[in-house]
mmCIF file of N, CA and C in Angstrom:
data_model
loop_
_atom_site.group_PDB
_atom_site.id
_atom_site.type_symbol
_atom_site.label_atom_id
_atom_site.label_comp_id
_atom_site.label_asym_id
_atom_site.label_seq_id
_atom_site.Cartn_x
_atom_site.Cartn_y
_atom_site.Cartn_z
ATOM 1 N N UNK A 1 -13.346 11.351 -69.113
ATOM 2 C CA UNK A 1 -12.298 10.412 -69.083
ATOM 3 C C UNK A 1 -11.567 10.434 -67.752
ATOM 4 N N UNK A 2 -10.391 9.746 -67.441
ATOM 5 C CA UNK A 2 -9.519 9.505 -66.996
ATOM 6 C C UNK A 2 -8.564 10.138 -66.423
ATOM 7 N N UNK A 3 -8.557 11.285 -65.671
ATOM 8 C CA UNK A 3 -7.189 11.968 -65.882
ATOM 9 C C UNK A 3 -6.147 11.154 -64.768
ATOM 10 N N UNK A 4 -5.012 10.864 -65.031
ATOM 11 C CA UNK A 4 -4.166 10.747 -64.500
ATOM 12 C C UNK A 4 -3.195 11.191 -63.394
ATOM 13 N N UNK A 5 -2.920 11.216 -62.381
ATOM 14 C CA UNK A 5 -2.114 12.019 -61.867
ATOM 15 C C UNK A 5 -0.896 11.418 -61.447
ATOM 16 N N UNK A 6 0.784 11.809 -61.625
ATOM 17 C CA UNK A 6 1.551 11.119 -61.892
ATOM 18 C C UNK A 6 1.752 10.501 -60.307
ATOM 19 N N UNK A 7 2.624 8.770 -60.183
ATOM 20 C CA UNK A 7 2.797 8.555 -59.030
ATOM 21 C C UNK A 7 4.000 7.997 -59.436
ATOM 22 N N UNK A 8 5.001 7.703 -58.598
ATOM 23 C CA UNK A 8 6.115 7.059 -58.600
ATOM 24 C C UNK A 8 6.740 6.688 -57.057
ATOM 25 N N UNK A 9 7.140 5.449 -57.152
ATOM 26 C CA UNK A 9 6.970 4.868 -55.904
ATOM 27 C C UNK A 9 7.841 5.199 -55.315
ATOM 28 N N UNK A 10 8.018 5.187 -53.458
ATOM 29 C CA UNK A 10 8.876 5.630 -53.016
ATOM 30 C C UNK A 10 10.570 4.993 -52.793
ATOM 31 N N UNK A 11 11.464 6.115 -52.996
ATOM 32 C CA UNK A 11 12.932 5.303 -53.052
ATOM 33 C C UNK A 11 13.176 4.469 -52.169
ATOM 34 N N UNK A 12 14.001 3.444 -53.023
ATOM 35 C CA UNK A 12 14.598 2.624 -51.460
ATOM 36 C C UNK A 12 15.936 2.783 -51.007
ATOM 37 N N UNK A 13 16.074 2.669 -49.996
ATOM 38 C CA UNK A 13 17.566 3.137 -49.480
ATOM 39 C C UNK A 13 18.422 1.725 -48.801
ATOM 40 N N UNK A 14 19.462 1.551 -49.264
ATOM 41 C CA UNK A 14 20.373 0.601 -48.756
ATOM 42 C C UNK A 14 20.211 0.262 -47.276
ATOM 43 N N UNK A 15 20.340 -0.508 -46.600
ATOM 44 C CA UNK A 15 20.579 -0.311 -45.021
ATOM 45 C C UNK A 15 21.834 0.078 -44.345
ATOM 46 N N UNK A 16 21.954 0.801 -43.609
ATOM 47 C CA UNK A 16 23.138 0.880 -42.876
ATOM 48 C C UNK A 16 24.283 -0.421 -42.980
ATOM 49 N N UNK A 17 25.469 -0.189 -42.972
ATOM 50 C CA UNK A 17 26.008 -1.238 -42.976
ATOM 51 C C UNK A 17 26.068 -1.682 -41.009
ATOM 52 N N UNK A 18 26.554 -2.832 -40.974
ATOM 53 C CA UNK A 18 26.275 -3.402 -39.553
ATOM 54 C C UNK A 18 27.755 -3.553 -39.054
ATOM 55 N N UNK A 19 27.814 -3.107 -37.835
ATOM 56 C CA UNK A 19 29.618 -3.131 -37.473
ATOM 57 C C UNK A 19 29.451 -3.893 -35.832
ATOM 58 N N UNK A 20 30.447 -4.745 -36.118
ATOM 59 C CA UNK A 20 30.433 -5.826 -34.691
ATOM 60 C C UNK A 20 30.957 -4.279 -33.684
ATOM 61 N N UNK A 21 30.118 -4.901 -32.163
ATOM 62 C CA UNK A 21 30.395 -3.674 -31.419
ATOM 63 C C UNK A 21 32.152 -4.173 -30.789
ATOM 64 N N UNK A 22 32.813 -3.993 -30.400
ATOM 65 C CA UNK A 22 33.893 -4.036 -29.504
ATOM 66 C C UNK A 22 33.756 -4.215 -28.316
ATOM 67 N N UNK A 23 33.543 -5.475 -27.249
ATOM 68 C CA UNK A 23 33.316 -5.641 -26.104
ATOM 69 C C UNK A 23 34.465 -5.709 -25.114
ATOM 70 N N UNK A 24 34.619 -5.137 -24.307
ATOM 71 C CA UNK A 24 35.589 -5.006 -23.824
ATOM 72 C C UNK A 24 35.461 -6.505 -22.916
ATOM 73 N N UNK A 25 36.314 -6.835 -23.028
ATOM 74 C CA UNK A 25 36.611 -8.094 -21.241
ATOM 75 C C UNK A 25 35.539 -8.004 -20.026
ATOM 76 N N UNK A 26 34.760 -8.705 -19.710
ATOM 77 C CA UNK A 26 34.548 -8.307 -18.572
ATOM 78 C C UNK A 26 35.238 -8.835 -17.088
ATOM 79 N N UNK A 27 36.031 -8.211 -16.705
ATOM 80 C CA UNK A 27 36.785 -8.622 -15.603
ATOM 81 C C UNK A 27 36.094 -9.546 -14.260
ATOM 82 N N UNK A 28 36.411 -10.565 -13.921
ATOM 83 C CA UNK A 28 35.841 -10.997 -12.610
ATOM 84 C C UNK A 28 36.770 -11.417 -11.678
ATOM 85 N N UNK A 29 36.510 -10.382 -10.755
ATOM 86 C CA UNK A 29 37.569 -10.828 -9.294
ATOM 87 C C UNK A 29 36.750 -11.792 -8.749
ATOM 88 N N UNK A 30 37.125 -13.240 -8.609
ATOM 89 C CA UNK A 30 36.974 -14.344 -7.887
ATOM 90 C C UNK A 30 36.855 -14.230 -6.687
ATOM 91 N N UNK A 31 37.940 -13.234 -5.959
ATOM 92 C CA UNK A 31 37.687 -13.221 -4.357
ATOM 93 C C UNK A 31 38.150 -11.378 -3.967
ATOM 94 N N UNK A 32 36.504 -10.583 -4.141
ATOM 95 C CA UNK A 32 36.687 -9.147 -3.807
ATOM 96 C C UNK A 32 36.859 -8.726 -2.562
ATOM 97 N N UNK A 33 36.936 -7.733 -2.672
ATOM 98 C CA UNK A 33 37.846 -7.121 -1.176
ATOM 99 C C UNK A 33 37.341 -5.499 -1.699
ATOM 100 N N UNK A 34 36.807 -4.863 -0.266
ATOM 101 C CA UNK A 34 36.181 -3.714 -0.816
ATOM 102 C C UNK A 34 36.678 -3.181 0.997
ATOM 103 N N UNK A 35 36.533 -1.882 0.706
ATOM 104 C CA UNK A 35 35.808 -0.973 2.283
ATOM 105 C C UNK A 35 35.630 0.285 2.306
ATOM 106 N N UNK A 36 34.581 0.911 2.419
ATOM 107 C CA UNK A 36 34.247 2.576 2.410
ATOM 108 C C UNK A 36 33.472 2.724 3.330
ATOM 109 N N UNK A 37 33.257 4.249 3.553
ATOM 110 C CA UNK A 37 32.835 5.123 4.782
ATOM 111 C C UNK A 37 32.320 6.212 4.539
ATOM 112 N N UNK A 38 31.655 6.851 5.309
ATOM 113 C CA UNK A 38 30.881 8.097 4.814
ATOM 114 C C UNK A 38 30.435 8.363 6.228
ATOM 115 N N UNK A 39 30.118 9.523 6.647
ATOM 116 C CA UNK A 39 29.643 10.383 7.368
ATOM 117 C C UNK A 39 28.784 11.845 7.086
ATOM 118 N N UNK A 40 27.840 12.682 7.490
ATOM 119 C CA UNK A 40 27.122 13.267 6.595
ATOM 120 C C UNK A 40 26.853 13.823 8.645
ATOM 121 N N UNK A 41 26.694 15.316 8.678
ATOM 122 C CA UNK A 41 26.647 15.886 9.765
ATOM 123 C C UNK A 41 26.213 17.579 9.367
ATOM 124 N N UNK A 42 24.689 17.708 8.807
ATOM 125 C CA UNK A 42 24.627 19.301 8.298
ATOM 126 C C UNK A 42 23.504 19.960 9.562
ATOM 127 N N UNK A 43 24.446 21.129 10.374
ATOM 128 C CA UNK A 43 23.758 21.780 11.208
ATOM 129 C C UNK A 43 22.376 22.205 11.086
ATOM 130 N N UNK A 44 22.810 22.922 9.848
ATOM 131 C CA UNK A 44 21.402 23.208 8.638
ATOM 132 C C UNK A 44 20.196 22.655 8.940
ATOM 133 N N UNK A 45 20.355 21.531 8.171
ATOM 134 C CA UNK A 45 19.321 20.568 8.399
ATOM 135 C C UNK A 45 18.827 19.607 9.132
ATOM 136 N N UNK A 46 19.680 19.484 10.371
ATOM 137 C CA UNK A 46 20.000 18.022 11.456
ATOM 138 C C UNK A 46 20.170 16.960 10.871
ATOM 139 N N UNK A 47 20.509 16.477 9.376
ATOM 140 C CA UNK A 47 20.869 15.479 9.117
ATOM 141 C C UNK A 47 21.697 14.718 9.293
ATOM 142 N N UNK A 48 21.984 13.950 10.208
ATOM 143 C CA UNK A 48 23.185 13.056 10.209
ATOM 144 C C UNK A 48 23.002 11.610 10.350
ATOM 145 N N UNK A 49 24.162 10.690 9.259
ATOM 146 C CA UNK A 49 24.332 9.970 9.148
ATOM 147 C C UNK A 49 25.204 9.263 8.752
ATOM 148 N N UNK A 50 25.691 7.476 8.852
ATOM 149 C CA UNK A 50 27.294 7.278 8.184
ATOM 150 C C UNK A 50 27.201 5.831 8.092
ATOM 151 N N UNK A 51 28.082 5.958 7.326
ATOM 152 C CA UNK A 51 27.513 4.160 6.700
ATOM 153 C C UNK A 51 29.062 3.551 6.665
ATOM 154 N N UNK A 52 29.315 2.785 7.178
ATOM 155 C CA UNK A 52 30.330 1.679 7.136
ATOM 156 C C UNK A 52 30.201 0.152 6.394
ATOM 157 N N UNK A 53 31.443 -0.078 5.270
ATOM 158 C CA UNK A 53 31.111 -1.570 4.915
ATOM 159 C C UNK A 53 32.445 -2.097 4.211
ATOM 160 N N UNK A 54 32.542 -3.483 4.598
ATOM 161 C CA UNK A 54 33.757 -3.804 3.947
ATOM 162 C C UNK A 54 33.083 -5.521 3.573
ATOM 163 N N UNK A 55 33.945 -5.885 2.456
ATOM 164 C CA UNK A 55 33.672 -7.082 1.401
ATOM 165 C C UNK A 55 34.656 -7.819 1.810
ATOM 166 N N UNK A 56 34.997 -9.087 2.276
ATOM 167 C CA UNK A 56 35.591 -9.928 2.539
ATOM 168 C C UNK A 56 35.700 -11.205 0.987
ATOM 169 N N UNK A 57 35.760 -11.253 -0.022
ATOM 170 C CA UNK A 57 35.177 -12.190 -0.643
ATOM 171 C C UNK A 57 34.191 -12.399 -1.089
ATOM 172 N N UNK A 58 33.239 -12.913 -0.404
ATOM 173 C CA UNK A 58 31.644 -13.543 -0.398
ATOM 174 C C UNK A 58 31.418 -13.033 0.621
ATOM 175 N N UNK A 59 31.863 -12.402 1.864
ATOM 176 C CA UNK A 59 31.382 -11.782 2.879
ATOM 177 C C UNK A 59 31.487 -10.349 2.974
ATOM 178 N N UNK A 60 30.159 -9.924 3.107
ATOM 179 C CA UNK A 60 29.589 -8.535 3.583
ATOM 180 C C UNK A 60 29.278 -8.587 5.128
ATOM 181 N N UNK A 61 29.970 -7.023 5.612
ATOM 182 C CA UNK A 61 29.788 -6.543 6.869
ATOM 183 C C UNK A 61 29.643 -4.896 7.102
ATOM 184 N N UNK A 62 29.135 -4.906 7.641
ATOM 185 C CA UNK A 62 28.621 -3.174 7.649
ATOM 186 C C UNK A 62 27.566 -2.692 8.627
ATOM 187 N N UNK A 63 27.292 -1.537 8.603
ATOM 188 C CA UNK A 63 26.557 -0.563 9.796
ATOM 189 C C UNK A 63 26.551 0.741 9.058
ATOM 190 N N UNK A 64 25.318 1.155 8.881
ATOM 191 C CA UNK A 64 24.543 2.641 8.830
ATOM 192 C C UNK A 64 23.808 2.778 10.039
ATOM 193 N N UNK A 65 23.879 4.349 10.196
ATOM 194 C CA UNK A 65 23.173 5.159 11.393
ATOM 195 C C UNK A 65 22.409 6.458 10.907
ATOM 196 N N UNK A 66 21.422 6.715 11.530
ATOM 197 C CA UNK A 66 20.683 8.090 11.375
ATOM 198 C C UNK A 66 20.014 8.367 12.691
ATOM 199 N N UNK A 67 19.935 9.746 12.446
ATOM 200 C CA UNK A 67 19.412 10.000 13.391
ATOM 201 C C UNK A 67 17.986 10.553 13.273
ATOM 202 N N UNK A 68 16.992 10.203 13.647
ATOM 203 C CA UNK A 68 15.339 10.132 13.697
ATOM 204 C C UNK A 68 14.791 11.580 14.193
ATOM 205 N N UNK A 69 13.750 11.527 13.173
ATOM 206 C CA UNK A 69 13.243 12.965 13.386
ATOM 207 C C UNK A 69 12.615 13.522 14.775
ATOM 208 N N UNK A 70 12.857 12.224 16.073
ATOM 209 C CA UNK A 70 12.956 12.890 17.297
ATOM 210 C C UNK A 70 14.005 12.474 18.384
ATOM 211 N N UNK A 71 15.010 12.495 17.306
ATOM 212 C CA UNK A 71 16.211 13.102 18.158
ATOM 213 C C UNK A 71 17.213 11.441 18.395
ATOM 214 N N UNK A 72 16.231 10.462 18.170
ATOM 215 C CA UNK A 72 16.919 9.103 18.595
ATOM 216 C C UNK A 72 18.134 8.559 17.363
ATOM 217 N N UNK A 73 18.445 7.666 17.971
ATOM 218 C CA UNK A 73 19.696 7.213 16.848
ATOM 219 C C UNK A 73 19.466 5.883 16.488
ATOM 220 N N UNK A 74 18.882 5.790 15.076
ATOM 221 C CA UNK A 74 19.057 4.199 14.574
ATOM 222 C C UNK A 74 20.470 3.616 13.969
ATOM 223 N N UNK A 75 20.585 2.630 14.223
ATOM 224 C CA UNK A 75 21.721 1.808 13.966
ATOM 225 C C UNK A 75 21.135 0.672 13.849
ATOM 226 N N UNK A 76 21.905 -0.126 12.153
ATOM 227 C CA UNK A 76 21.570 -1.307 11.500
ATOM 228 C C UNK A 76 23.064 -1.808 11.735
ATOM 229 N N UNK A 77 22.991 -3.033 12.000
ATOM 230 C CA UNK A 77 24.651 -3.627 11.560
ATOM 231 C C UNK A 77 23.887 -5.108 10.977
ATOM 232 N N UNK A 78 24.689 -5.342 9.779
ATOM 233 C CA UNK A 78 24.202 -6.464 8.839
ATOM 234 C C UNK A 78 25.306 -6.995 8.190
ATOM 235 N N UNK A 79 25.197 -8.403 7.854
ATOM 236 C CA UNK A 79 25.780 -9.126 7.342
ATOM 237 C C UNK A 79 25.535 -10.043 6.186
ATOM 238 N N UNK A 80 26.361 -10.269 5.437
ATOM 239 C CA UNK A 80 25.587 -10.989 4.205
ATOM 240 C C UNK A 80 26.495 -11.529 3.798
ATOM 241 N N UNK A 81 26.242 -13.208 3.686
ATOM 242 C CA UNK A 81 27.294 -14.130 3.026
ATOM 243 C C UNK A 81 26.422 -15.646 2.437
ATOM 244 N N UNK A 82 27.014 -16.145 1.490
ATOM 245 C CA UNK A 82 26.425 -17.088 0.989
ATOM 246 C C UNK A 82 25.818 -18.077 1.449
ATOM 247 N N UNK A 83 25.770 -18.327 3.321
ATOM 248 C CA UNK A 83 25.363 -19.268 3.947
ATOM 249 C C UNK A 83 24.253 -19.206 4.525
ATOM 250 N N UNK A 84 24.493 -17.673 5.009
ATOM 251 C CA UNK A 84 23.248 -17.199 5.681
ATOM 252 C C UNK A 84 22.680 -16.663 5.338
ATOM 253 N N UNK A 85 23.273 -15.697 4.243
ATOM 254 C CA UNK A 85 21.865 -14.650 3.453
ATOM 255 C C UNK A 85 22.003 -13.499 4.048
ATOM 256 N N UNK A 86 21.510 -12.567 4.107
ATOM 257 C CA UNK A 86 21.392 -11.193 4.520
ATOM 258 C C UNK A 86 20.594 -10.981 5.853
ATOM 259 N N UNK A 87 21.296 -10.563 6.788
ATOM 260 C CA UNK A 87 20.649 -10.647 8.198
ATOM 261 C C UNK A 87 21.169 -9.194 9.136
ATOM 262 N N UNK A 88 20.234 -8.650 9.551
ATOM 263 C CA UNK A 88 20.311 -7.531 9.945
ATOM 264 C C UNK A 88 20.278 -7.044 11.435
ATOM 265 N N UNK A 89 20.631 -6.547 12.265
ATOM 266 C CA UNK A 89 19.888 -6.028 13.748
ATOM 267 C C UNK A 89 20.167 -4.516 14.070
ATOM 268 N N UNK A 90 18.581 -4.152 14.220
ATOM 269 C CA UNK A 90 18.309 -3.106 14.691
ATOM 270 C C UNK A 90 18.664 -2.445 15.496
ATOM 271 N N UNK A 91 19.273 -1.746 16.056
ATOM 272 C CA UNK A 91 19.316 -0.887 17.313
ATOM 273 C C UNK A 91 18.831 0.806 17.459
ATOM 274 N N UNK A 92 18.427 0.921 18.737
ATOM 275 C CA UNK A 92 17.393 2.792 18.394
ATOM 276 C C UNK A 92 18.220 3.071 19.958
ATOM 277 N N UNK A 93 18.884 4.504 19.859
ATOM 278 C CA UNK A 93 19.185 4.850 21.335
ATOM 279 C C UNK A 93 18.281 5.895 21.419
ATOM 280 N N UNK A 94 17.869 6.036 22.597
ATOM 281 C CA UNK A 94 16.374 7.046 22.787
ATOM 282 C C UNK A 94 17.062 8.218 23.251
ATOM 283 N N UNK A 95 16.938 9.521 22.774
ATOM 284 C CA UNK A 95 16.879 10.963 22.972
ATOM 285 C C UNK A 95 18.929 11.102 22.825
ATOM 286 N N UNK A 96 19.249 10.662 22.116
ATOM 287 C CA UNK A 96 20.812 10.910 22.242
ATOM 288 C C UNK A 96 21.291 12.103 21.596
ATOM 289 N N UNK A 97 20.485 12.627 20.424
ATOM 290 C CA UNK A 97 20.414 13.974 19.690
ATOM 291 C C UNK A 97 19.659 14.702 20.327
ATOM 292 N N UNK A 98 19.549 15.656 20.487
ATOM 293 C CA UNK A 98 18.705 16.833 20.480
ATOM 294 C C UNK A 98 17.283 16.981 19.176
ATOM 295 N N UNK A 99 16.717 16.684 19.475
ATOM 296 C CA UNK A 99 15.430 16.576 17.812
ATOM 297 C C UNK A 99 15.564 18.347 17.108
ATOM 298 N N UNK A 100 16.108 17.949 15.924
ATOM 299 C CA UNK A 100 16.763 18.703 15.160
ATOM 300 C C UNK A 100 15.110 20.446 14.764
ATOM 301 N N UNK A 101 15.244 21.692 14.977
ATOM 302 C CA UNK A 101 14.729 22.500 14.929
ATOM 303 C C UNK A 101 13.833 22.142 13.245
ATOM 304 N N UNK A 102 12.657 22.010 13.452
ATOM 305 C CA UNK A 102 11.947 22.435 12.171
ATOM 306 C C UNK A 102 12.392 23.320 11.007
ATOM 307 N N UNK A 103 12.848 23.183 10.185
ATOM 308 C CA UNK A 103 12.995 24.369 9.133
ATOM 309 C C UNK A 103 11.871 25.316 8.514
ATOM 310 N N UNK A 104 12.259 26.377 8.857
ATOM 311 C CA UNK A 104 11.102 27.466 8.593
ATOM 312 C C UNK A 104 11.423 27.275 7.289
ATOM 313 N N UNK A 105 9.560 27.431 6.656
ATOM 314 C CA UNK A 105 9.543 27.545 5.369
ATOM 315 C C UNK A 105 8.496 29.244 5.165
ATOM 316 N N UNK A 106 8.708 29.587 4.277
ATOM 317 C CA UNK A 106 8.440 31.058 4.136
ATOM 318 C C UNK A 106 6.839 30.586 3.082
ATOM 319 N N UNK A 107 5.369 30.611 3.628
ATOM 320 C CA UNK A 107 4.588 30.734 2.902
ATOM 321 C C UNK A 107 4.059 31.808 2.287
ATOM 322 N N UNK A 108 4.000 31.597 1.085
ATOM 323 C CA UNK A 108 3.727 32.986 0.085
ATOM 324 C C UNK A 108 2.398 32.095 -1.108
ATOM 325 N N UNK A 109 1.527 33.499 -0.592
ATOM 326 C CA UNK A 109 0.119 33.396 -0.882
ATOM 327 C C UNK A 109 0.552 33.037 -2.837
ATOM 328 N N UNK A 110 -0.526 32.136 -3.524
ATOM 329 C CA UNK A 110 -0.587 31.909 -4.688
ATOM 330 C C UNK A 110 -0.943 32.890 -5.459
ATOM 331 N N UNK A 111 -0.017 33.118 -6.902
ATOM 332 C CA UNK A 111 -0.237 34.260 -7.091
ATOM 333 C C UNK A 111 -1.842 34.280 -8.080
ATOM 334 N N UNK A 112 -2.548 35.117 -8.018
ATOM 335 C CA UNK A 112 -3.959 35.006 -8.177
ATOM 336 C C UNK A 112 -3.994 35.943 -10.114
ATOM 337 N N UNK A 113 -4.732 35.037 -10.766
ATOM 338 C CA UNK A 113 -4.603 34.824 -12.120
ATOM 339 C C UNK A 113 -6.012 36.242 -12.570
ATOM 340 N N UNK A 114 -5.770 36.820 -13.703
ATOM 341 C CA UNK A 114 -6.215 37.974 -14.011
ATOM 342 C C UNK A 114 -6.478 37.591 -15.465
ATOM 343 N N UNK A 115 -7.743 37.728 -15.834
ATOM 344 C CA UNK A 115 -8.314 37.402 -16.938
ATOM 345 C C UNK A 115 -9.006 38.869 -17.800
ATOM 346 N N UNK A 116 -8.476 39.272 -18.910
ATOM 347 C CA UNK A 116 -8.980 39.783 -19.130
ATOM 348 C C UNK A 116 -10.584 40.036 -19.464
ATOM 349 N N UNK A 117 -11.592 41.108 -19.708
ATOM 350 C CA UNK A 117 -12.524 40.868 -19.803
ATOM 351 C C UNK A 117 -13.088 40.232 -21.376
ATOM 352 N N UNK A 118 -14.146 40.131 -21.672
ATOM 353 C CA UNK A 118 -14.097 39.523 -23.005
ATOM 354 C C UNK A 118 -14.229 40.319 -24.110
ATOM 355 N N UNK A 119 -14.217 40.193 -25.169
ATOM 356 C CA UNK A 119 -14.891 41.050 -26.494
ATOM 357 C C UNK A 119 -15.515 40.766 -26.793
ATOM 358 N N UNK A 120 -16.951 41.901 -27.309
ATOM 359 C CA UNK A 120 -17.803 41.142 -28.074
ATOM 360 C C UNK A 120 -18.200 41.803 -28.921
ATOM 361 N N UNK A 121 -18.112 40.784 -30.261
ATOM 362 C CA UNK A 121 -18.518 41.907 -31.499
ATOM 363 C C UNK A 121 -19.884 42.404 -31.399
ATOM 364 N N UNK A 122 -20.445 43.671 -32.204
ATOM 365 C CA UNK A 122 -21.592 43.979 -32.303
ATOM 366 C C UNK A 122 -22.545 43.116 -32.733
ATOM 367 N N UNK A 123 -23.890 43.359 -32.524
ATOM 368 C CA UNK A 123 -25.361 42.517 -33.143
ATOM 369 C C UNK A 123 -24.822 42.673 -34.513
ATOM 370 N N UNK A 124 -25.430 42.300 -35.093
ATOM 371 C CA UNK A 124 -25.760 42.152 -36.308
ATOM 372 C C UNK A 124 -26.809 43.084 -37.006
ATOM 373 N N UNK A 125 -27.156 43.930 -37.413
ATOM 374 C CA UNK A 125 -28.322 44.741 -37.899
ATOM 375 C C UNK A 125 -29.305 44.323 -39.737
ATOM 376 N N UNK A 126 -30.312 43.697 -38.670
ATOM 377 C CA UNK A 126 -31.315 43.252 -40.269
ATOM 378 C C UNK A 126 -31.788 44.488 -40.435
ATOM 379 N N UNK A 127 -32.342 44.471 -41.899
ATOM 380 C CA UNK A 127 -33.291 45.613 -42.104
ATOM 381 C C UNK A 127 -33.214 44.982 -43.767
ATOM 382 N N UNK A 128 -34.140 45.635 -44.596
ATOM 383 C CA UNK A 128 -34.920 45.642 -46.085
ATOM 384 C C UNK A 128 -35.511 47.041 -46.345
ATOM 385 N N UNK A 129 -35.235 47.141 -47.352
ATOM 386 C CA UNK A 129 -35.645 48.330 -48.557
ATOM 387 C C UNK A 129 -36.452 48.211 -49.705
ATOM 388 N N UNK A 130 -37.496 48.893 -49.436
ATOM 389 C CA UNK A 130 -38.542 48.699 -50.878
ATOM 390 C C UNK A 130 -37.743 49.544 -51.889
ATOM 391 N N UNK A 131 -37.860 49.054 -53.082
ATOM 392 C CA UNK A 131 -37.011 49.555 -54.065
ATOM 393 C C UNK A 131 -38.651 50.648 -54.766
#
């Protein structure tokens, strides 16, 4: 026959209830006005660099500088406003840094992996007996 084995279907569970999120305002300044600065100068590493920019409204103006891994100085000054779009010019002064010392890095050999040897169980031994 038949045997049975009991099943009973799985529970159902309510859904979470749903809660409107709370959006805050989103604020829009019509006519922004911004300006920050930065400079960055680590002996350490010869990194230096500094970024200038200020927001007029709809108008962006600004200049970043670095200095190149042989010693020269790039300078961007760019502008960006709704008429013209984003427009940039390059400038490179040749040898004005000193080209910053290589950083010693300390090479250390990989460390070399050790496996133990293997195990192996014994043969197996056939043999038979006349009774």
């Amino acid at each position: 026959g038949v045997i049975s084995a009991g099943y009973a279907a799985a529970p159902a569970y309510a859904a979470a209830p749903a809660y409107a999120a709370a959006a805050a305002p989103i604020e829009y300044d019509p006519n922004p006005h911004y300006s920050f600065e930065y400079s960055v100068s680590d002996a350490h590493t010869g990194d230096q660099k500094a970024q200038h920019e200020t927001r007029e409204g709809d108008v962006v103006q600004g200049s970043y500088s670095l200095v190149e891994p042989d010693g020269s100085v790039r300078t961007v000054e760019y502008t960006a406003d709704p008429h013209n779009g984003f427009n940039a010019v390059v400038h490179r002064q040749a040898g004005a840094h000193p080209a910053p010392a290589p950083v010693a890095v300390a090479k250390v050999a990989a460390p070399v992996a050790y496996a133990a040897a293997p195990a192996y169980a014994a043969a197996p031994a056939y043999g038979y007996k006349h009774l």
